[in-house]
CSV table of C-alpha atoms and ligand atoms in Angstrom, one decimal:
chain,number,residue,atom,x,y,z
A,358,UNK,CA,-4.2,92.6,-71.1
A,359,UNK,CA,-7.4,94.0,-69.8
A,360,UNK,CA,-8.7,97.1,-68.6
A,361,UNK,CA,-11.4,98.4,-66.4
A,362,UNK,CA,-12.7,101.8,-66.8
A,363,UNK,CA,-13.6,103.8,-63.2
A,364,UNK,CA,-16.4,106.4,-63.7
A,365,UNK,CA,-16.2,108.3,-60.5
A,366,UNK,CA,-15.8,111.7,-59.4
A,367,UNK,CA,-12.8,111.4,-62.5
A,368,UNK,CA,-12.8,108.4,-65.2
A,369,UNK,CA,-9.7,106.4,-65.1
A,370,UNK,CA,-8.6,103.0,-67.0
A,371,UNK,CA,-7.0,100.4,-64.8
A,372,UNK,CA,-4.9,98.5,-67.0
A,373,UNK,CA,-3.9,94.8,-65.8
A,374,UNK,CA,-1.5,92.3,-67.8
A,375,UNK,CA,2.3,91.6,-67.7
A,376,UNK,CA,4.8,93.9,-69.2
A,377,UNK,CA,3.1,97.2,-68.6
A,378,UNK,CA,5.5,99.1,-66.6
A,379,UNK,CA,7.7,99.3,-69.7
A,380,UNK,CA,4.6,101.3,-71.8
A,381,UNK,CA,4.0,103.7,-68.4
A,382,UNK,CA,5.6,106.6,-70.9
A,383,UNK,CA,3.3,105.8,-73.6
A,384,UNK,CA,0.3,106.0,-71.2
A,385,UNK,CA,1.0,109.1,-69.2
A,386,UNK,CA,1.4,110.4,-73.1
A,387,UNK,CA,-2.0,109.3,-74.0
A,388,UNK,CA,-3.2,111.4,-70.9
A,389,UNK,CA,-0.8,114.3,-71.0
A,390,UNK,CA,0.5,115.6,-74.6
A,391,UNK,CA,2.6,118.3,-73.4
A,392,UNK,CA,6.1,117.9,-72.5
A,393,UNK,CA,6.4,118.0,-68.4
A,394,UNK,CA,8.0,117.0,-65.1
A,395,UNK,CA,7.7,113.6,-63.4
A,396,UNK,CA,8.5,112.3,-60.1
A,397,UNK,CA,8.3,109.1,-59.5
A,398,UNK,CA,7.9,108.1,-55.5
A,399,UNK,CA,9.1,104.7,-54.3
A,400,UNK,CA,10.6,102.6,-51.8
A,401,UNK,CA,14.7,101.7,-51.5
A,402,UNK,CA,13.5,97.9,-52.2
A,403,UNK,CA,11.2,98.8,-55.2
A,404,UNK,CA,12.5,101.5,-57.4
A,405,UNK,CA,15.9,99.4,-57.8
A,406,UNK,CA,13.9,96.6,-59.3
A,407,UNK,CA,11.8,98.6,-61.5
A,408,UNK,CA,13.2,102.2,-61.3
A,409,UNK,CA,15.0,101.9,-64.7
A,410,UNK,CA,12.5,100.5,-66.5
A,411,UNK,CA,9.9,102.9,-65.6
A,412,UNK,CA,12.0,106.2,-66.3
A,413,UNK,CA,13.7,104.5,-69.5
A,414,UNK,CA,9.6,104.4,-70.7
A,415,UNK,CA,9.0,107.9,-69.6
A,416,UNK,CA,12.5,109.4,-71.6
A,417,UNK,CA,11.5,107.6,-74.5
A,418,UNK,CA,7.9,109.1,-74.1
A,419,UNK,CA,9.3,112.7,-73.7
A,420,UNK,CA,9.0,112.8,-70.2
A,421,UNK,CA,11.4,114.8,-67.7
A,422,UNK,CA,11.8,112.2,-65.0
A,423,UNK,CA,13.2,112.5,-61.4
A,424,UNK,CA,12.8,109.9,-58.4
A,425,UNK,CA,12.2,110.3,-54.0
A,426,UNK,CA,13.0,106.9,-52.9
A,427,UNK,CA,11.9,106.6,-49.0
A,428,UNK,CA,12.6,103.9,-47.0
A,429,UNK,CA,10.5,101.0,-47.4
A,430,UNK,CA,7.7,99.9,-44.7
A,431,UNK,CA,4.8,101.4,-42.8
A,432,UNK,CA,6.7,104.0,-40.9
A,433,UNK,CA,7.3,106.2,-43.9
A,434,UNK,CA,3.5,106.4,-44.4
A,435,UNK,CA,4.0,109.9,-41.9
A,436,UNK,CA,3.6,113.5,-41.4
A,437,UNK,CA,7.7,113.5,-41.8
A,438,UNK,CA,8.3,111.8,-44.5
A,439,UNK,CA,5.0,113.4,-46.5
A,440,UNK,CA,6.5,117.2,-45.4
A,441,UNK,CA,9.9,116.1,-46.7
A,442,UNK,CA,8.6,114.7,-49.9
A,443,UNK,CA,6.2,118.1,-50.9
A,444,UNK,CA,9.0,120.4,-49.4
A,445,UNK,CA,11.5,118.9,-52.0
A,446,UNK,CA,8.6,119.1,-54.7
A,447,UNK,CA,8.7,122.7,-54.2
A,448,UNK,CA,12.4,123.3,-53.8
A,449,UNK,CA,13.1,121.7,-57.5
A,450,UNK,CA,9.7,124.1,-58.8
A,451,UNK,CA,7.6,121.3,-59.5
A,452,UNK,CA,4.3,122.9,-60.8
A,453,UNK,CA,0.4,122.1,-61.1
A,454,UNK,CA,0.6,121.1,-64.3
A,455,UNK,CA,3.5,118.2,-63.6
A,456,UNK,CA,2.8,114.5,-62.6
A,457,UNK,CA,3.2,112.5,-59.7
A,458,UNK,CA,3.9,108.1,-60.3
A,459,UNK,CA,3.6,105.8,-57.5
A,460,UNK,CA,5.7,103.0,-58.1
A,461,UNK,CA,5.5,100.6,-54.9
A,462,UNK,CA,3.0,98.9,-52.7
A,463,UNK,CA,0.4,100.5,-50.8
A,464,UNK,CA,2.4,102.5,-48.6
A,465,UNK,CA,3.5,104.1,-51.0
A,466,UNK,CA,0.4,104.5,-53.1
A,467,UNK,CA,-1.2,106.0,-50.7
A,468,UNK,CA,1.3,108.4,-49.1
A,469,UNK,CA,1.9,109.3,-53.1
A,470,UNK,CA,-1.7,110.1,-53.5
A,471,UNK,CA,-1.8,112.0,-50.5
A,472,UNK,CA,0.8,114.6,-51.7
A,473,UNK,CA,-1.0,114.8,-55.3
A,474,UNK,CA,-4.0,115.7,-53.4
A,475,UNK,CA,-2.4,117.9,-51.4
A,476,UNK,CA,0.6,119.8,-53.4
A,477,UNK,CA,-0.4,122.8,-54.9
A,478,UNK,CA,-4.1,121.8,-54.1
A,479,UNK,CA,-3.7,119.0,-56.3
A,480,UNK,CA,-1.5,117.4,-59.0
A,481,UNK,CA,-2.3,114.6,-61.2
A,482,UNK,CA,-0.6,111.3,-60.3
A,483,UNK,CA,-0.4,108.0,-61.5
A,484,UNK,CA,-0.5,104.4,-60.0
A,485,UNK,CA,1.8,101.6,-60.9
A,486,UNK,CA,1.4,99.1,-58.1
A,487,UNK,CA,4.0,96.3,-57.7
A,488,UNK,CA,2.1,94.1,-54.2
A,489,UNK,CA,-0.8,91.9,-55.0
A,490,UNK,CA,-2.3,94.1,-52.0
A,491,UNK,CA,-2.2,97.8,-53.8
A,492,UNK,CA,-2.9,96.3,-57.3
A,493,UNK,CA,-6.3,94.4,-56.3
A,494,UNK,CA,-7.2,97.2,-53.5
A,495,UNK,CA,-5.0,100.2,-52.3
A,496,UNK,CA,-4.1,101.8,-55.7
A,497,UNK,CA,-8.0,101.7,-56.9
A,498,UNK,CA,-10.6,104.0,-55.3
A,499,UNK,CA,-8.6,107.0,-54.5
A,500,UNK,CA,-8.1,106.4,-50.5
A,501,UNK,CA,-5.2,108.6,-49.9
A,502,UNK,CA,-3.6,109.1,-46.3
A,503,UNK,CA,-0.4,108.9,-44.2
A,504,UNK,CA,-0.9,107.2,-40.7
A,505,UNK,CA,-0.5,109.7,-36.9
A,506,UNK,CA,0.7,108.4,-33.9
A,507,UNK,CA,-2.9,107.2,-33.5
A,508,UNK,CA,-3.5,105.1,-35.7
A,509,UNK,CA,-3.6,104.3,-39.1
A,510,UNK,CA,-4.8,106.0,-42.5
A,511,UNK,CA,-6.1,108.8,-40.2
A,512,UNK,CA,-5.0,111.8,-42.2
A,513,UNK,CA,-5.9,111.8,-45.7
A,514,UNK,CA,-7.8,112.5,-49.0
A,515,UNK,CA,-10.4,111.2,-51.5
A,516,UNK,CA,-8.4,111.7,-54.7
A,517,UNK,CA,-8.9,109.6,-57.7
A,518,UNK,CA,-5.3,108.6,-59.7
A,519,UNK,CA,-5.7,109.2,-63.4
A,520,UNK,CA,-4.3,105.9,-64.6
A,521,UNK,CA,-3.0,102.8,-62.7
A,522,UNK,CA,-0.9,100.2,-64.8
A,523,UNK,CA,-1.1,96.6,-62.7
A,524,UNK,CA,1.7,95.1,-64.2
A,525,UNK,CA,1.9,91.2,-63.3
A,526,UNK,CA,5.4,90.4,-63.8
A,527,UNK,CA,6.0,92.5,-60.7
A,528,UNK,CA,4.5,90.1,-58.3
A,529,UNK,CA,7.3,87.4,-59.7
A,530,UNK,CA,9.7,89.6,-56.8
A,531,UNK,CA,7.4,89.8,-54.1
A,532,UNK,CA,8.3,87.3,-50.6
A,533,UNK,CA,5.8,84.6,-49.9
A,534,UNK,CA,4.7,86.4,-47.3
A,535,UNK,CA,4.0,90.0,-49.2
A,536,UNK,CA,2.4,87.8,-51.8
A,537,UNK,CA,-0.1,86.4,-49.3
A,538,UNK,CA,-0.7,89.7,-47.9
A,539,UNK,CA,-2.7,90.3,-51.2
A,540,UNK,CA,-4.5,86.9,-51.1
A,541,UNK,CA,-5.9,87.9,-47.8
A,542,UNK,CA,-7.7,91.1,-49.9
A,543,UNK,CA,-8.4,89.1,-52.8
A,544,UNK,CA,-10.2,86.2,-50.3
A,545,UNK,CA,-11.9,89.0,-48.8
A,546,UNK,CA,-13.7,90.0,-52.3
A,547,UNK,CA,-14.4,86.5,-52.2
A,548,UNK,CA,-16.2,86.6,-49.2
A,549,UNK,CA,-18.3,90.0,-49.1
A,550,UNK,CA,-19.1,89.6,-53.1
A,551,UNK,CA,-18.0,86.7,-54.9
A,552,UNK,CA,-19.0,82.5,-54.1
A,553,UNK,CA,-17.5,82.0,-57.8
A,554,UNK,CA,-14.3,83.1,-56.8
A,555,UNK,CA,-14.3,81.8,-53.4
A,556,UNK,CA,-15.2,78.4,-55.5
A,557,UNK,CA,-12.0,79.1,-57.7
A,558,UNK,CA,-9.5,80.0,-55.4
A,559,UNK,CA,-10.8,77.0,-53.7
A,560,UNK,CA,-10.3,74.9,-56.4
A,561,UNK,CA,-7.0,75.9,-58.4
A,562,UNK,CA,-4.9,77.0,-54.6
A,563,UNK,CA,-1.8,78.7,-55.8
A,564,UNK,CA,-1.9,78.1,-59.2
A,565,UNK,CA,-4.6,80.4,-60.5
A,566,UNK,CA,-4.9,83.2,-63.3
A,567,UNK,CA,-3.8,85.9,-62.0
A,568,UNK,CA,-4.7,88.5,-64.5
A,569,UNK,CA,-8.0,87.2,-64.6
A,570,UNK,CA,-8.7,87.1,-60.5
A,571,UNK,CA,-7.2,90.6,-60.6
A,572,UNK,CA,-9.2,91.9,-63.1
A,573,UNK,CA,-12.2,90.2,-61.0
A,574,UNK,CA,-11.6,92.0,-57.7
A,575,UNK,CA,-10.6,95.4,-59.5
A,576,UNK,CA,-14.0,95.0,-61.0
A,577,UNK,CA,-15.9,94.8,-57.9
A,578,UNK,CA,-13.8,97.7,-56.6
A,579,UNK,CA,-14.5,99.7,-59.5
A,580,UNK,CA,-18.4,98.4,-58.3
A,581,UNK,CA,-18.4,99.9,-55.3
A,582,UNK,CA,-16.6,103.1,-56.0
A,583,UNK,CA,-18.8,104.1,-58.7
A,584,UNK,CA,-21.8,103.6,-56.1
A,585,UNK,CA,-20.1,105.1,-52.7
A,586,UNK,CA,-16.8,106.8,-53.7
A,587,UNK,CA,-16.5,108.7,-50.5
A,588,UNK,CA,-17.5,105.6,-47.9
A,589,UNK,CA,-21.0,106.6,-46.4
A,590,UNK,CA,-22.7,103.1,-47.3
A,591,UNK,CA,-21.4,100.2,-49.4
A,592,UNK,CA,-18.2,100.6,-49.7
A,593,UNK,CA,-17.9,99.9,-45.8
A,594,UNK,CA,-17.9,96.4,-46.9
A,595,UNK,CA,-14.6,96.6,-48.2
A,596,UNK,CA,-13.1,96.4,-44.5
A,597,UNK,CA,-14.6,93.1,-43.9
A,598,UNK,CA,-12.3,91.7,-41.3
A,599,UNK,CA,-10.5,95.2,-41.0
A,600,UNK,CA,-12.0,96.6,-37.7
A,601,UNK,CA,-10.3,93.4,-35.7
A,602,UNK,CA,-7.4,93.4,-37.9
A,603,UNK,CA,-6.7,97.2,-36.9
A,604,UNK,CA,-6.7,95.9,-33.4
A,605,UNK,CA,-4.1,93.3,-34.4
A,606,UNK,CA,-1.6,95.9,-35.9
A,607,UNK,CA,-1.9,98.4,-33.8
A,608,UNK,CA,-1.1,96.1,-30.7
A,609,UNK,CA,1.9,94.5,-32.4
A,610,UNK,CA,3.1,97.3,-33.2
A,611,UNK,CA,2.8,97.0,-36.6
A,612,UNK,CA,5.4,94.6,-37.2
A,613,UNK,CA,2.1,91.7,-38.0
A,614,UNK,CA,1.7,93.2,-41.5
A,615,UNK,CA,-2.0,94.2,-43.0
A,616,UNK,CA,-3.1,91.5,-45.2
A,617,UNK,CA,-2.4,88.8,-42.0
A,618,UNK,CA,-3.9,90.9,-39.9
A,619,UNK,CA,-6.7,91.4,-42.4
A,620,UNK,CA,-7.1,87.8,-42.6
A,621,UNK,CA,-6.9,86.9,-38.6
A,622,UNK,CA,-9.7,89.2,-38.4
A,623,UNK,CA,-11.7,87.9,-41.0
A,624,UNK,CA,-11.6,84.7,-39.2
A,625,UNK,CA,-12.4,86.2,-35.9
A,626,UNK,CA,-15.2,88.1,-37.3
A,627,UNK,CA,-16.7,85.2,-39.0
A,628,UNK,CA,-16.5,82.6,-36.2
A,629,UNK,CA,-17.8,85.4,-33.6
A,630,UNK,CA,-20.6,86.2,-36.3
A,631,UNK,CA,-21.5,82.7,-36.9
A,632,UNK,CA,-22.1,81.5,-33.0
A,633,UNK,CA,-24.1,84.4,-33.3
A,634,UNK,CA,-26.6,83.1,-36.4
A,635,UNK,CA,-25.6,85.7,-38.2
A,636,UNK,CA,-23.5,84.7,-40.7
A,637,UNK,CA,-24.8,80.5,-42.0
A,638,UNK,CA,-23.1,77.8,-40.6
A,639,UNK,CA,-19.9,76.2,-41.8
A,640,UNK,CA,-18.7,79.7,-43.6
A,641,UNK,CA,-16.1,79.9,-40.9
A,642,UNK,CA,-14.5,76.4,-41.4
A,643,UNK,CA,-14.5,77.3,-45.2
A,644,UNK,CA,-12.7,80.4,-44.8
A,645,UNK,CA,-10.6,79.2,-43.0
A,646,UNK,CA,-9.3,76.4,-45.3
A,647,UNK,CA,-9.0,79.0,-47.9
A,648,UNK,CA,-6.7,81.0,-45.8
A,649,UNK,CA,-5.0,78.0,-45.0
A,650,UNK,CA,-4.7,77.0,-48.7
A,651,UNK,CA,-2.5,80.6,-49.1
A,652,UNK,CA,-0.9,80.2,-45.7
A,653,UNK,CA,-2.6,83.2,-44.3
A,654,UNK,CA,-3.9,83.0,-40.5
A,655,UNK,CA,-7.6,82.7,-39.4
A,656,UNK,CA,-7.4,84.0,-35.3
A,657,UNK,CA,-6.2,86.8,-33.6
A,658,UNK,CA,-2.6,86.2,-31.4
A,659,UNK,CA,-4.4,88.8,-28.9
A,660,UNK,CA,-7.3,88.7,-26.8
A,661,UNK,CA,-10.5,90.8,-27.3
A,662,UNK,CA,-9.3,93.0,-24.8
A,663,UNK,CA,-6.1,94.4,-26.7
A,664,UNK,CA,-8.2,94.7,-29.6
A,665,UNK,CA,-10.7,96.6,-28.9
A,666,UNK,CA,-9.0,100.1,-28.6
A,667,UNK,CA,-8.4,100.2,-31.9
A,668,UNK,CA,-12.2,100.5,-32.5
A,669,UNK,CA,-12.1,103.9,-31.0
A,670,UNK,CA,-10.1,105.3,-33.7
A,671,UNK,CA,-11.9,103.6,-36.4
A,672,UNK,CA,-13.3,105.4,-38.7
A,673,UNK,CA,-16.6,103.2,-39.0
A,674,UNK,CA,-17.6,104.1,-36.2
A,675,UNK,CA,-20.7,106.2,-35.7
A,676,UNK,CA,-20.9,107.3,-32.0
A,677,UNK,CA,-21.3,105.0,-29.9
A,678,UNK,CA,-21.7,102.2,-32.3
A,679,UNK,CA,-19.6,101.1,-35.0
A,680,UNK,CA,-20.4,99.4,-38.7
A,681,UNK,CA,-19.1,95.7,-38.5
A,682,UNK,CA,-19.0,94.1,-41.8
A,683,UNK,CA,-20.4,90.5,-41.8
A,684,UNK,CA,-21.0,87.5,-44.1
A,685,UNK,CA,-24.5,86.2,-44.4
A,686,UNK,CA,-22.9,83.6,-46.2
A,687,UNK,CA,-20.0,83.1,-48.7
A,688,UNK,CA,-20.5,85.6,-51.2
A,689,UNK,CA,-22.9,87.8,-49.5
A,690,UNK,CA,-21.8,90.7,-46.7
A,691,UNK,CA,-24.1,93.3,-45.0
A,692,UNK,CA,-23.1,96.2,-42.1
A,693,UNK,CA,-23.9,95.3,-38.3
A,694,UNK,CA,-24.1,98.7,-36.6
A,695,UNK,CA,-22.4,97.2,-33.0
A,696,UNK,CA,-22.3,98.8,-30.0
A,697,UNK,CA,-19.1,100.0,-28.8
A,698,UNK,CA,-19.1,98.4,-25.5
A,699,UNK,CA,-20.5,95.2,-26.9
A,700,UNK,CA,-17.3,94.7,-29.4
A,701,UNK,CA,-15.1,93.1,-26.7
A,702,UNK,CA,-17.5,90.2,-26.2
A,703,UNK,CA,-18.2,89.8,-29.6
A,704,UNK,CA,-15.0,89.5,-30.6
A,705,UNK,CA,-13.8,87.1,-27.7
A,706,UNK,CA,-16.6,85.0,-28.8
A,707,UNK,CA,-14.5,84.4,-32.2
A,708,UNK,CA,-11.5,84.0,-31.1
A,709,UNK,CA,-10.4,80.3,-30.2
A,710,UNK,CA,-6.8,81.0,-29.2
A,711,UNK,CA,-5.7,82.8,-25.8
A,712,UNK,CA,-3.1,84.9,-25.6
B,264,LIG,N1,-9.4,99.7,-48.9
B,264,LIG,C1,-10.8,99.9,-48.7
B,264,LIG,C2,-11.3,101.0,-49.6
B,264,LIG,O1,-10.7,101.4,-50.6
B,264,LIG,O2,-12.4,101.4,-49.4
């Protein structure tokens, strides 16, 4: 097992080996001595894999546990399903001095940190992340948010969890695809910090460590939320590839999932950034054999057109420009303040398939 230790606005270990969601009772203990309420949120495919497990740990620990299962998927990252959830909070008298659990992927991570933000001005929570995705980014950093009509993530919080347990016997259930969704975060570390991880994903494909490459992203999260916690500067490298990848979910409607959409924009950023000279040559054919490696896309099904809306809404952006991340190289990222109305081009100049 290992653990990394967050100093930010609160200090919080991040715990990351296989087994842990049977000692989540034991933690919250070490946190919380008192005898008090838990709810745990999760999803109608998660909580019947895991559900028993995590409130047998709590019982044995004391604990007074009850569950809000929501449906799983994007859509229950709302203002709906957020009102219902803090409205049946305070119907059962769930106080300040109770604790929230997370037990899911990112959506709900972050729709679970929203409401311990939010409830009663703020109630302690804890994440127990069962995607690659929320365990290597989502449930670190203390982004919290539920989506509007909009677009995404564009009602939310900064608010820390107190303990997240990364427990990697639950990636053994996920689909090949949810799986991948995570590689396309972990590549990204890859790119914007890390050449020795590139080099090792590279090198062991699919069979890698996975506590260790865990442990290695959630380090360079913990990195960059100790330096920027509240996104003004560094931490804007974290949504390398994000800005086009935006554009690719809103336009289908959300049904191409994050981490694909995360990784088509990486590759249209990169190719777009390269003919450019701004990123070194040959990065983009790189990247994109690692993507390939974890069967993860590397081009946009849209044109620049459809996915330039999307850059409206986004929070990088600073008037009329907006903060594009880009590699120099592998390894090495930096912010390219962009104007808006100079985005379309740029992107069309990385993407090699037409719609
Ligand atoms: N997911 C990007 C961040 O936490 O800043």
């Amino acid at each position: 097992m290992k653990t990394i230790t967050v100093r930010a606005s609160n200090q919080y270990d991040v715990k990351i080996g296989a087994g842990l969601l049977h000692s989540a009772g034991e933690t919250l203990l070490s946190l919380n001595r008192k005898p008090c309420s838990v709810c745990i949120l999760s999803d109608d495919t998660v909580y019947p894999l895991y559900g028993d497990t995590v409130t047998a740990s709590l019982e044995r620990a004391g604990f007074t546990v009850s569950h809000y299962t929501i449906p799983h998927g994007e859509p229950s990252k709302c203002l709906s399903v957020y009102g219902a959830f803090l409205n049946t909070l305070a119907q059962n008298h769930f106080t300040r001095t109770d604790w929230l659990i997370a037990l899911g992927g990112g959506v709900v991570g972050d729709l679970c940190g929203f409401a311990a933000a939010t409830y009663l001005r703020g109630v302690k929570y804890m994440q127990l992340p069962t995607t690659l995705l929320a365990m290597v980014d989502s449930s670190v950093g203390g982004k919290t948010a539920v989506d509007l009509p909009a677009g995404k993530n564009l009602c939310g919080a900064f608010y820390p969890p107190h303990a997240v347990l990364c427990d990697t016997n639950a990636l053994d259930t996920l689909t090949p695809e949810i799986f991948a969704d995570g590689m396309a975060e972990v590549i990204k570390y890859a790119m914007i910090f890390d050449r020795t991880l590139f080099d090792t994903l590279m090198a062991d494909g699919k069979r890698f460590n996975r506590e260790d490459i865990i442990a290695t992203c959630i380090d360079h999260k913990r990195h960059v939320v100790e330096e920027d916690e509240f996104d003004r500067g560094m931490r804007q490298l974290l949504n390398f590839g994000h800005t086009v990848a935006h554009g690719i979910e809103q336009h289908s409607g959300y049904t191409i999932s994050h981490g694909h959409a995360v990784a088509a924009g990486m590759g249209v950023i990169t190719r777009a950034a390269e003919k450019a000279g701004l990123t070194e040559e040959l990065c983009s054919h790189a990247l994109q054999k690692l993507l390939s490696a974890f069967d993860l896309p590397a081009d946009s099904p849209y044109d620049a057109s459809a996915l330039t809306e999307a850059v409206l809404s986004d929070k990088k952006r600073d008037g009329r420009k907006i903060n594009l991340v880009l590699c120099k190289k592998i390894g090495s990222s930096f912010l390219y303040p962009c104007p808006v109305e100079d985005c379309e081009a740029f992107f069309a100049s990385g993407i090699q398939k037409k719609s």
